[in-house]
Coordinates of C-alpha atoms and ligand atoms in Angstrom, one line a residue:
M675 CA -34.2 33.4 7.9
S676 CA -30.4 33.8 7.4
L677 CA -28.6 36.7 7.9
D678 CA -27.1 37.5 4.3
I679 CA -26.7 41.7 4.4
T680 CA -26.6 42.0 0.7
T681 CA -30.1 40.7 0.1
L682 CA -31.8 42.3 3.4
T683 CA -34.1 45.3 3.3
I684 CA -35.8 46.8 6.3
Q685 CA -38.8 45.2 6.1
T686 CA -36.9 41.5 6.0
A687 CA -34.4 42.4 8.7
H688 CA -37.4 44.1 10.8
E689 CA -38.9 40.3 10.5
G690 CA -35.6 38.5 11.3
L691 CA -35.2 40.5 14.2
V692 CA -38.5 40.3 15.8
S693 CA -38.8 36.5 14.8
G694 CA -35.6 36.2 16.8
A695 CA -33.5 34.9 13.5
F696 CA -30.8 37.4 14.3
T697 CA -30.0 40.1 16.6
S698 CA -29.3 44.0 15.8
V699 CA -25.8 43.4 16.8
E700 CA -25.1 40.5 14.2
L701 CA -26.8 43.1 11.9
A702 CA -24.7 45.9 12.5
E703 CA -21.6 43.6 12.8
A704 CA -22.5 42.6 9.0
C705 CA -22.5 45.9 8.0
L706 CA -19.1 47.0 9.9
A707 CA -17.9 43.7 8.2
Q708 CA -19.1 45.1 4.2
I709 CA -17.6 48.6 5.4
K710 CA -14.3 46.6 6.7
E711 CA -14.0 44.9 3.3
K712 CA -15.1 47.6 0.8
D713 CA -14.6 51.3 2.2
A714 CA -11.0 51.7 1.9
D715 CA -11.5 51.4 -1.9
I716 CA -15.3 52.9 -1.9
N717 CA -14.7 56.1 0.7
A718 CA -18.3 56.3 1.6
F719 CA -17.9 56.7 5.5
R720 CA -16.4 59.8 6.7
E721 CA -16.8 58.0 10.2
V722 CA -17.4 54.9 11.7
F723 CA -18.8 55.4 14.7
D724 CA -17.3 53.7 17.5
D725 CA -20.6 52.7 19.9
V726 CA -22.2 50.8 16.9
I727 CA -22.6 47.8 19.1
E728 CA -23.5 49.5 22.1
Q729 CA -26.6 50.9 20.4
A730 CA -27.5 47.6 18.7
K731 CA -27.2 46.1 22.3
E732 CA -29.8 48.9 23.4
A733 CA -32.0 47.7 20.3
D734 CA -31.6 44.3 21.0
R735 CA -32.9 45.0 24.7
R736 CA -35.8 46.8 23.5
I737 CA -36.9 44.0 20.9
K738 CA -36.5 41.6 23.5
S739 CA -38.8 43.4 26.2
K740 CA -41.0 44.4 23.2
E741 CA -40.5 47.8 24.2
G742 CA -41.7 50.1 21.0
I743 CA -41.2 47.7 18.6
N744 CA -41.4 49.5 15.2
P745 CA -40.1 48.6 11.7
L746 CA -36.8 50.7 12.3
L747 CA -35.9 49.2 15.9
G748 CA -32.2 48.1 15.4
I749 CA -31.8 49.0 11.7
P750 CA -28.4 50.1 10.6
F751 CA -28.4 53.6 9.1
S752 CA -25.9 55.9 7.6
I753 CA -26.0 59.7 8.0
K754 CA -25.2 62.2 5.7
D755 CA -22.2 64.7 6.9
N756 CA -24.4 67.8 7.3
I757 CA -27.0 66.4 9.6
L758 CA -26.6 67.0 13.2
I759 CA -26.4 64.5 15.7
K760 CA -25.7 65.6 19.1
G761 CA -21.8 65.0 20.3
R762 CA -21.0 63.7 17.1
T763 CA -18.5 65.6 14.5
A764 CA -20.6 67.1 11.6
G765 CA -18.5 68.6 8.8
A766 CA -20.3 68.8 5.6
S767 CA -17.5 67.4 4.1
S768 CA -15.6 70.7 4.3
K769 CA -12.3 71.9 5.8
I770 CA -13.9 74.8 7.5
L771 CA -16.0 72.2 9.7
E772 CA -13.1 70.1 10.5
N773 CA -13.5 69.2 14.3
Y774 CA -17.1 71.0 14.8
V775 CA -19.2 68.7 17.1
A776 CA -23.0 69.3 16.7
P777 CA -24.5 70.7 19.9
Y778 CA -28.0 69.3 19.4
D779 CA -29.8 67.1 17.2
A780 CA -31.5 67.4 14.0
T781 CA -35.4 66.9 14.2
V782 CA -34.8 63.9 12.0
I783 CA -32.5 62.5 14.3
T784 CA -34.5 62.8 17.1
K785 CA -37.1 61.0 15.4
L786 CA -34.8 58.1 14.2
K787 CA -33.7 58.0 17.9
E788 CA -37.0 57.4 19.3
K789 CA -37.7 54.6 17.1
G790 CA -34.4 52.8 18.1
V791 CA -32.2 52.9 14.8
V792 CA -28.7 52.0 15.2
F793 CA -26.2 54.7 13.7
I794 CA -23.5 53.3 11.9
G795 CA -21.5 56.3 10.7
R796 CA -21.6 59.5 8.8
V797 CA -21.1 59.7 5.0
N798 CA -19.1 61.7 2.4
M799 CA -20.9 64.5 0.2
D800 CA -19.8 67.0 -1.9
E801 CA -18.7 69.9 0.1
F802 CA -21.7 71.8 1.9
A803 CA -23.9 69.8 -0.7
M804 CA -22.3 71.7 -3.8
G805 CA -22.4 69.1 -6.5
G806 CA -23.2 66.3 -8.1
S807 CA -20.4 63.5 -8.1
T808 CA -19.0 63.6 -4.3
E809 CA -15.7 64.7 -6.3
N810 CA -16.0 68.3 -4.3
S811 CA -15.6 66.5 -1.0
A812 CA -12.6 67.8 1.1
Y813 CA -12.1 64.6 1.9
G814 CA -12.0 62.6 -1.6
V815 CA -14.3 61.0 -4.0
T816 CA -16.6 58.3 -2.9
K817 CA -16.5 55.5 -5.8
N818 CA -19.4 53.9 -7.2
P819 CA -19.8 50.1 -5.5
I820 CA -21.2 49.0 -9.0
N821 CA -18.4 50.4 -10.8
P822 CA -15.5 51.6 -8.6
E823 CA -14.0 53.7 -12.0
T824 CA -17.2 55.8 -11.9
V825 CA -18.8 58.4 -9.3
S826 CA -21.3 57.7 -7.0
G827 CA -23.2 60.7 -7.9
G828 CA -23.7 63.9 -5.5
S829 CA -24.0 65.4 -3.5
S830 CA -25.4 62.5 -1.3
G831 CA -22.9 60.0 -2.8
G832 CA -21.9 58.6 0.5
S833 CA -25.4 58.0 1.2
A834 CA -26.0 56.2 -1.9
A835 CA -22.8 54.2 -2.0
S836 CA -23.1 53.1 1.9
V837 CA -26.5 51.4 1.1
A838 CA -25.2 50.1 -2.4
M839 CA -22.2 48.3 -0.8
H840 CA -24.4 47.3 2.2
G841 CA -22.8 49.2 4.7
A842 CA -26.2 50.3 5.9
L843 CA -29.8 49.5 5.0
A844 CA -31.0 53.0 5.1
S845 CA -29.3 56.5 4.8
L846 CA -30.2 60.2 5.2
G847 CA -29.5 62.7 2.6
S848 CA -30.5 66.4 1.6
D849 CA -31.8 67.2 -1.9
T850 CA -31.5 70.9 -2.8
G851 CA -31.6 70.2 -6.4
G852 CA -31.1 66.3 -7.3
S853 CA -28.7 65.5 -4.4
I854 CA -31.0 62.3 -3.4
R855 CA -32.2 61.2 -6.8
Q856 CA -29.1 61.6 -8.8
P857 CA -26.4 59.6 -6.4
A858 CA -29.5 57.0 -6.0
A859 CA -30.1 56.7 -9.9
F860 CA -26.1 56.4 -10.1
C861 CA -26.1 53.8 -7.6
E862 CA -29.0 51.9 -8.3
V863 CA -30.9 52.4 -5.1
V864 CA -34.2 54.3 -4.6
G865 CA -34.2 58.0 -3.1
L866 CA -36.7 60.1 -2.1
K867 CA -36.8 63.9 -2.4
P868 CA -40.1 64.6 -0.1
T869 CA -42.5 67.5 -0.6
Y870 CA -40.8 71.0 0.8
G871 CA -41.3 71.2 4.1
A872 CA -42.6 67.5 4.7
V873 CA -39.5 66.8 6.8
S874 CA -38.2 69.2 9.2
R875 CA -34.7 70.9 7.9
H876 CA -34.1 71.6 11.8
G877 CA -30.7 70.6 12.2
L878 CA -29.7 70.3 8.5
M879 CA -26.9 72.5 7.4
A880 CA -28.5 75.0 4.9
M881 CA -27.5 75.4 1.0
G882 CA -30.5 76.9 -0.4
S883 CA -33.4 77.1 1.9
S884 CA -36.5 77.5 0.0
L885 CA -34.9 74.3 -2.0
D886 CA -33.6 71.9 0.7
V887 CA -35.2 68.7 1.6
I888 CA -34.3 65.7 4.0
G889 CA -34.9 62.3 2.6
P890 CA -33.9 58.7 2.5
L891 CA -32.1 56.6 0.3
T892 CA -32.9 52.6 0.7
K893 CA -32.7 49.5 -1.4
T894 CA -36.7 49.3 -1.9
V895 CA -39.7 51.8 -2.2
E896 CA -41.5 50.0 0.5
D897 CA -38.3 50.8 2.8
T898 CA -38.3 54.5 1.8
K899 CA -41.9 54.6 2.7
I900 CA -41.2 53.0 6.0
V901 CA -38.4 56.1 6.5
F902 CA -40.5 58.5 5.2
D903 CA -43.4 57.6 7.4
A904 CA -40.8 57.8 10.5
I905 CA -39.0 61.2 9.6
K906 CA -41.8 63.6 8.1
G907 CA -44.1 66.1 9.7
K908 CA -44.8 69.3 11.4
D909 CA -41.8 70.7 13.6
E910 CA -42.0 73.5 15.9
Y911 CA -38.3 74.2 14.9
D912 CA -39.0 74.7 11.2
S913 CA -41.7 77.0 10.3
T914 CA -41.8 75.9 6.9
S915 CA -42.7 72.2 8.0
H916 CA -46.0 70.6 7.6
D917 CA -47.9 67.8 8.5
G918 CA -49.0 67.2 4.7
L919 CA -52.2 65.2 3.6
D920 CA -54.5 63.7 5.8
T921 CA -54.0 59.8 4.5
T922 CA -57.5 59.3 3.8
S923 CA -57.9 61.3 0.5
P924 CA -57.8 58.5 -2.1
V925 CA -54.7 57.8 -4.2
Q926 CA -55.0 58.1 -8.1
T927 CA -52.5 56.7 -10.3
K928 CA -53.9 55.7 -13.3
T929 CA -52.6 58.3 -15.7
I930 CA -49.2 59.1 -16.0
G931 CA -47.5 61.8 -18.1
V932 CA -44.3 62.2 -20.5
I933 CA -43.1 65.4 -20.9
K934 CA -43.3 66.5 -24.6
G935 CA -39.6 66.5 -26.7
L936 CA -37.8 66.3 -23.4
I937 CA -35.7 63.5 -23.8
D938 CA -35.5 63.8 -27.4
Q939 CA -33.5 67.0 -26.8
G940 CA -29.4 67.2 -27.1
G941 CA -27.3 65.8 -24.2
I942 CA -29.3 62.9 -23.5
D943 CA -27.3 59.5 -23.3
S944 CA -29.0 57.4 -26.0
G945 CA -28.9 54.0 -23.8
V946 CA -30.6 56.2 -21.0
K947 CA -33.1 57.2 -23.6
E948 CA -33.9 54.0 -24.7
R949 CA -34.0 52.4 -21.1
F950 CA -36.8 55.1 -20.3
E951 CA -38.9 54.6 -23.0
A952 CA -38.9 50.7 -22.5
Q953 CA -39.9 51.4 -18.9
I954 CA -42.6 53.2 -20.0
K955 CA -43.6 50.6 -22.4
K956 CA -43.9 48.4 -19.5
L957 CA -46.0 50.6 -17.5
K958 CA -48.3 51.0 -20.1
D959 CA -48.5 47.2 -20.8
K960 CA -49.3 46.8 -17.1
G961 CA -52.5 49.1 -18.0
Y962 CA -51.3 52.8 -17.3
E963 CA -52.6 55.3 -19.6
V964 CA -49.5 57.5 -20.5
K965 CA -50.5 60.8 -21.8
E966 CA -47.9 63.5 -23.3
I967 CA -48.1 66.8 -21.7
A968 CA -46.5 69.8 -22.6
M969 CA -44.3 72.1 -20.0
P970 CA -43.7 75.4 -21.5
H971 CA -41.1 76.6 -19.1
L972 CA -39.5 73.7 -18.5
H973 CA -36.7 74.2 -20.3
Y974 CA -35.7 77.4 -18.1
S975 CA -35.6 75.2 -15.0
L976 CA -31.9 74.3 -15.1
A977 CA -30.8 78.3 -15.5
T978 CA -33.5 79.3 -12.7
Y979 CA -32.2 77.2 -10.4
Y980 CA -28.4 78.0 -11.0
V981 CA -29.5 81.7 -9.9
I982 CA -31.6 81.3 -6.9
M983 CA -29.8 78.2 -5.8
P984 CA -26.2 80.6 -5.4
A985 CA -28.2 83.2 -4.3
E986 CA -29.4 81.4 -1.3
V987 CA -25.8 80.0 -0.9
S988 CA -23.9 83.1 -0.9
S989 CA -26.3 84.3 2.2
N990 CA -26.2 80.7 4.0
M991 CA -22.6 80.7 3.9
S992 CA -21.7 83.9 5.2
R993 CA -21.9 82.2 8.8
F994 CA -18.9 80.5 8.0
D995 CA -16.4 83.4 8.5
G996 CA -13.6 81.8 11.1
M997 CA -15.3 83.4 14.2
K998 CA -17.9 81.0 15.2
Y999 CA -17.1 77.6 14.0
G1000 CA -14.3 75.4 12.4
V1001 CA -10.9 76.7 10.6
R1002 CA -9.7 80.1 11.9
V1003 CA -6.8 81.8 10.2
E1004 CA -6.0 85.1 11.3
G1005 CA -4.7 88.2 9.4
K1006 CA -3.9 91.4 9.9
K1007 CA -7.2 92.9 10.6
L1008 CA -10.9 91.7 11.1
L1009 CA -11.6 91.5 7.4
D1010 CA -8.5 89.9 6.8
D1011 CA -9.2 87.0 9.2
Y1012 CA -12.7 86.5 7.3
L1013 CA -10.5 86.7 4.0
S1014 CA -8.1 84.2 5.2
S1015 CA -10.3 81.7 7.1
R1016 CA -12.6 81.6 4.2
G1017 CA -9.8 81.2 1.6
A1018 CA -8.4 78.4 3.5
G1019 CA -11.1 76.6 4.6
L1020 CA -13.8 76.7 2.1
G1021 CA -13.4 74.8 -1.5
K1022 CA -13.5 76.1 -5.1
E1023 CA -16.7 75.1 -5.9
V1024 CA -18.1 76.5 -3.0
K1025 CA -16.3 79.9 -3.6
R1026 CA -17.4 79.6 -7.1
R1027 CA -21.4 79.7 -5.9
I1028 CA -20.7 82.4 -3.3
M1029 CA -19.1 84.9 -5.7
L1030 CA -21.9 83.6 -8.6
G1031 CA -24.9 84.5 -5.7
T1032 CA -23.5 87.8 -4.7
Y1033 CA -23.3 88.6 -8.1
V1034 CA -26.9 87.9 -8.6
L1035 CA -28.3 89.5 -5.7
S1036 CA -26.1 92.8 -6.0
S1037 CA -27.7 96.2 -6.5
G1038 CA -28.4 96.6 -10.4
Y1039 CA -28.3 93.0 -11.1
Y1040 CA -31.0 91.6 -8.4
D1041 CA -33.9 92.4 -10.8
A1042 CA -32.5 91.1 -13.6
Y1043 CA -31.4 87.8 -11.9
Y1044 CA -32.7 87.1 -9.1
G1045 CA -35.9 88.6 -9.4
K1046 CA -36.3 87.1 -12.8
A1047 CA -35.7 83.9 -11.7
N1048 CA -38.5 84.1 -8.9
K1049 CA -40.8 84.8 -11.7
V1050 CA -40.0 81.8 -13.9
R1051 CA -40.3 79.6 -10.9
D1052 CA -43.9 80.8 -10.4
L1053 CA -44.2 80.2 -14.4
L1054 CA -43.1 76.8 -13.4
K1055 CA -45.4 76.0 -11.0
Q1056 CA -48.3 76.9 -13.0
D1057 CA -47.0 74.6 -15.7
F1058 CA -47.2 71.8 -13.0
E1059 CA -50.4 72.8 -11.5
K1060 CA -51.9 72.2 -15.1
A1061 CA -50.5 69.1 -15.6
F1062 CA -51.3 67.7 -12.7
K1063 CA -55.0 68.3 -13.6
E1064 CA -54.1 65.8 -16.7
V1065 CA -52.0 63.1 -15.2
D1066 CA -51.6 61.9 -11.9
A1067 CA -47.6 61.6 -11.9
I1068 CA -44.6 62.9 -14.1
L1069 CA -41.8 60.3 -15.2
T1070 CA -38.7 61.6 -16.5
P1071 CA -35.1 60.0 -16.4
T1072 CA -33.6 61.0 -13.0
A1073 CA -30.2 61.9 -14.8
P1074 CA -29.2 62.6 -18.5
T1075 CA -26.4 60.0 -18.3
P1076 CA -25.3 57.0 -16.3
A1077 CA -22.7 57.6 -13.7
F1078 CA -19.8 58.7 -15.5
K1079 CA -16.0 58.2 -14.9
I1080 CA -14.6 59.8 -12.1
G1081 CA -12.3 62.7 -13.5
E1082 CA -14.4 63.3 -16.3
K1083 CA -16.3 66.5 -15.6
A1084 CA -14.2 67.3 -12.4
N1085 CA -12.8 70.5 -14.4
D1086 CA -16.1 71.3 -16.0
P1087 CA -18.3 72.8 -14.1
L1088 CA -21.0 73.6 -16.5
S1089 CA -21.0 70.0 -17.6
L1090 CA -21.6 68.8 -14.3
Y1091 CA -24.7 71.5 -13.9
L1092 CA -25.9 69.9 -17.0
E1093 CA -26.3 66.6 -14.8
D1094 CA -29.1 68.1 -12.8
I1095 CA -31.3 69.1 -15.8
F1096 CA -34.2 66.3 -14.6
T1097 CA -34.0 67.0 -11.1
V1098 CA -33.8 70.6 -10.0
T1099 CA -37.3 71.3 -11.2
A1100 CA -39.0 69.2 -8.3
N1101 CA -37.3 71.4 -6.1
L1102 CA -38.1 74.9 -7.9
V1103 CA -41.8 73.7 -7.4
G1104 CA -41.4 72.2 -4.2
I1105 CA -43.1 68.8 -5.3
P1106 CA -42.2 65.3 -4.2
A1107 CA -40.1 63.1 -6.2
I1108 CA -38.5 59.7 -6.1
N1109 CA -35.6 58.0 -8.2
V1110 CA -36.6 54.2 -8.9
P1111 CA -33.9 51.7 -10.3
T1112 CA -32.8 52.1 -13.0
N1113 CA -32.9 55.7 -13.2
V1114 CA -36.6 56.9 -13.4
Q1115 CA -37.7 59.8 -11.6
I1116 CA -41.6 60.1 -10.7
M1117 CA -42.9 63.5 -9.7
A1118 CA -46.3 63.6 -7.9
P1119 CA -48.5 67.0 -6.8
Y1120 CA -47.7 68.3 -3.5
N1121 CA -48.0 66.1 -0.5
R1122 CA -48.8 63.1 -2.9
E1123 CA -45.7 60.8 -1.7
D1124 CA -48.4 58.2 -1.8
V1125 CA -49.0 58.2 -5.4
L1126 CA -45.0 57.7 -5.8
F1127 CA -44.9 54.7 -3.7
V1128 CA -47.8 53.0 -5.3
I1129 CA -46.0 54.0 -9.3
G1130 CA -42.6 53.3 -7.7
K1131 CA -43.4 49.8 -6.7
D1132 CA -44.8 49.1 -10.3
V1133 CA -41.6 50.4 -11.9
E1134 CA -39.6 48.6 -9.3
N1135 CA -41.4 45.2 -10.2
L1136 CA -41.2 45.6 -14.0
R1137 CA -37.0 46.2 -14.1
Ligands
LIG221 N1 -26.3 68.8 -8.3 C1 -26.9 69.9 -7.6 C2 -25.8 71.0 -7.0 O1 -24.8 71.2 -7.5 C3 -28.0 69.5 -6.5 C4 -27.3 69.9 -5.4 C5 -28.2 69.2 -4.0 O2 -29.2 68.8 -4.3 N2 -27.5 69.6 -2.9 O3 -26.4 72.2 -7.0

């Protein structure tokens, strides 16, 4: 087997490593060469680590001495800039965290370190994960490697682009309302938002704590499964984490649901619609039963998300006050310190959401907005519970449009929020969802990632 990084996957790279066809150092060098060639233009990486070769040498030593051989040993990863790696800078692509050094490892990082992965670098994102194009990064947009005139999506745009440009074989991103799946769709890679709590959030910078989850972006469904298996599980540092299903319960993947009226509504790109319908037809031809299902509350999803998410954002962001971390701009008195530090350190979109969130939580408005949104969230959960009695999985496009031009939506936050129309629901409900190229989202019941992998592989093969 030769080392062509543009065609290797985690699975095939692992075969190459254990058979001695190539080394982890050579694999890492191949990624570094791609980054050197492309990243000045693409801007996926916030930082390429200076000890990549040492990490790869250690992996090679383990492979040679057959120490803890596993599918991820020696595999190059990129990590979103909001996940802590001890001793390395973690900035959430925000000015306010410039030069912040992580004091501990996120649980997912501890797990990956045990597996012996090679951390190539940290990757760009929308500031504090707020956005869908990486244009909200304080360090410039990440271009889409497939068509550099377009955005890579977001907020995990750096993660998706780093895999699509072969700068890493896998990446970790975070998903609060679509931030793994939508950039995966735009960059034509696989991206999984696991069940809420299936992966520990310890060491992930919080955005919307009842919505956030860490997950993998890779080139294939099988690779995503490999990474998910490595990072999942209950963690004493995250009380919302859990062990998921016992793996002996049988996987049902016969019947797939499509939501009545969903892709016929306005604002869905006609090409997206056509491709999606063609995919569904192929699945039908393969033997899947396709059922139309009703989701009476689905059209409230986006509005519900854009109340609950900013509410949680406004509370999570209060820790960035110029005292404990990052940028500090002194004022005349304490309140001025806060105002000037946050004023200088935070970007426009982050401020917009803090204001929105503070408003929906303020006295007199709490019940009308936040309280009501939570009730709708419950109704959405009921819609899905009902639907999953009839179908094993639900399919939608991941994004309503293909990757759009850089700058096209940058000054129109509402049109950017509309990009999240298909993805936010899984976060509100807590269920797992995956993007499989090109632009197919599959949603399954709680803890049924296994359903996503089975159907996902079929979608992948029918492409
Ligand atoms: N694009 C969505 C937003 O702007 C999702 C963000 C995310 O999942 N972190 O909120």
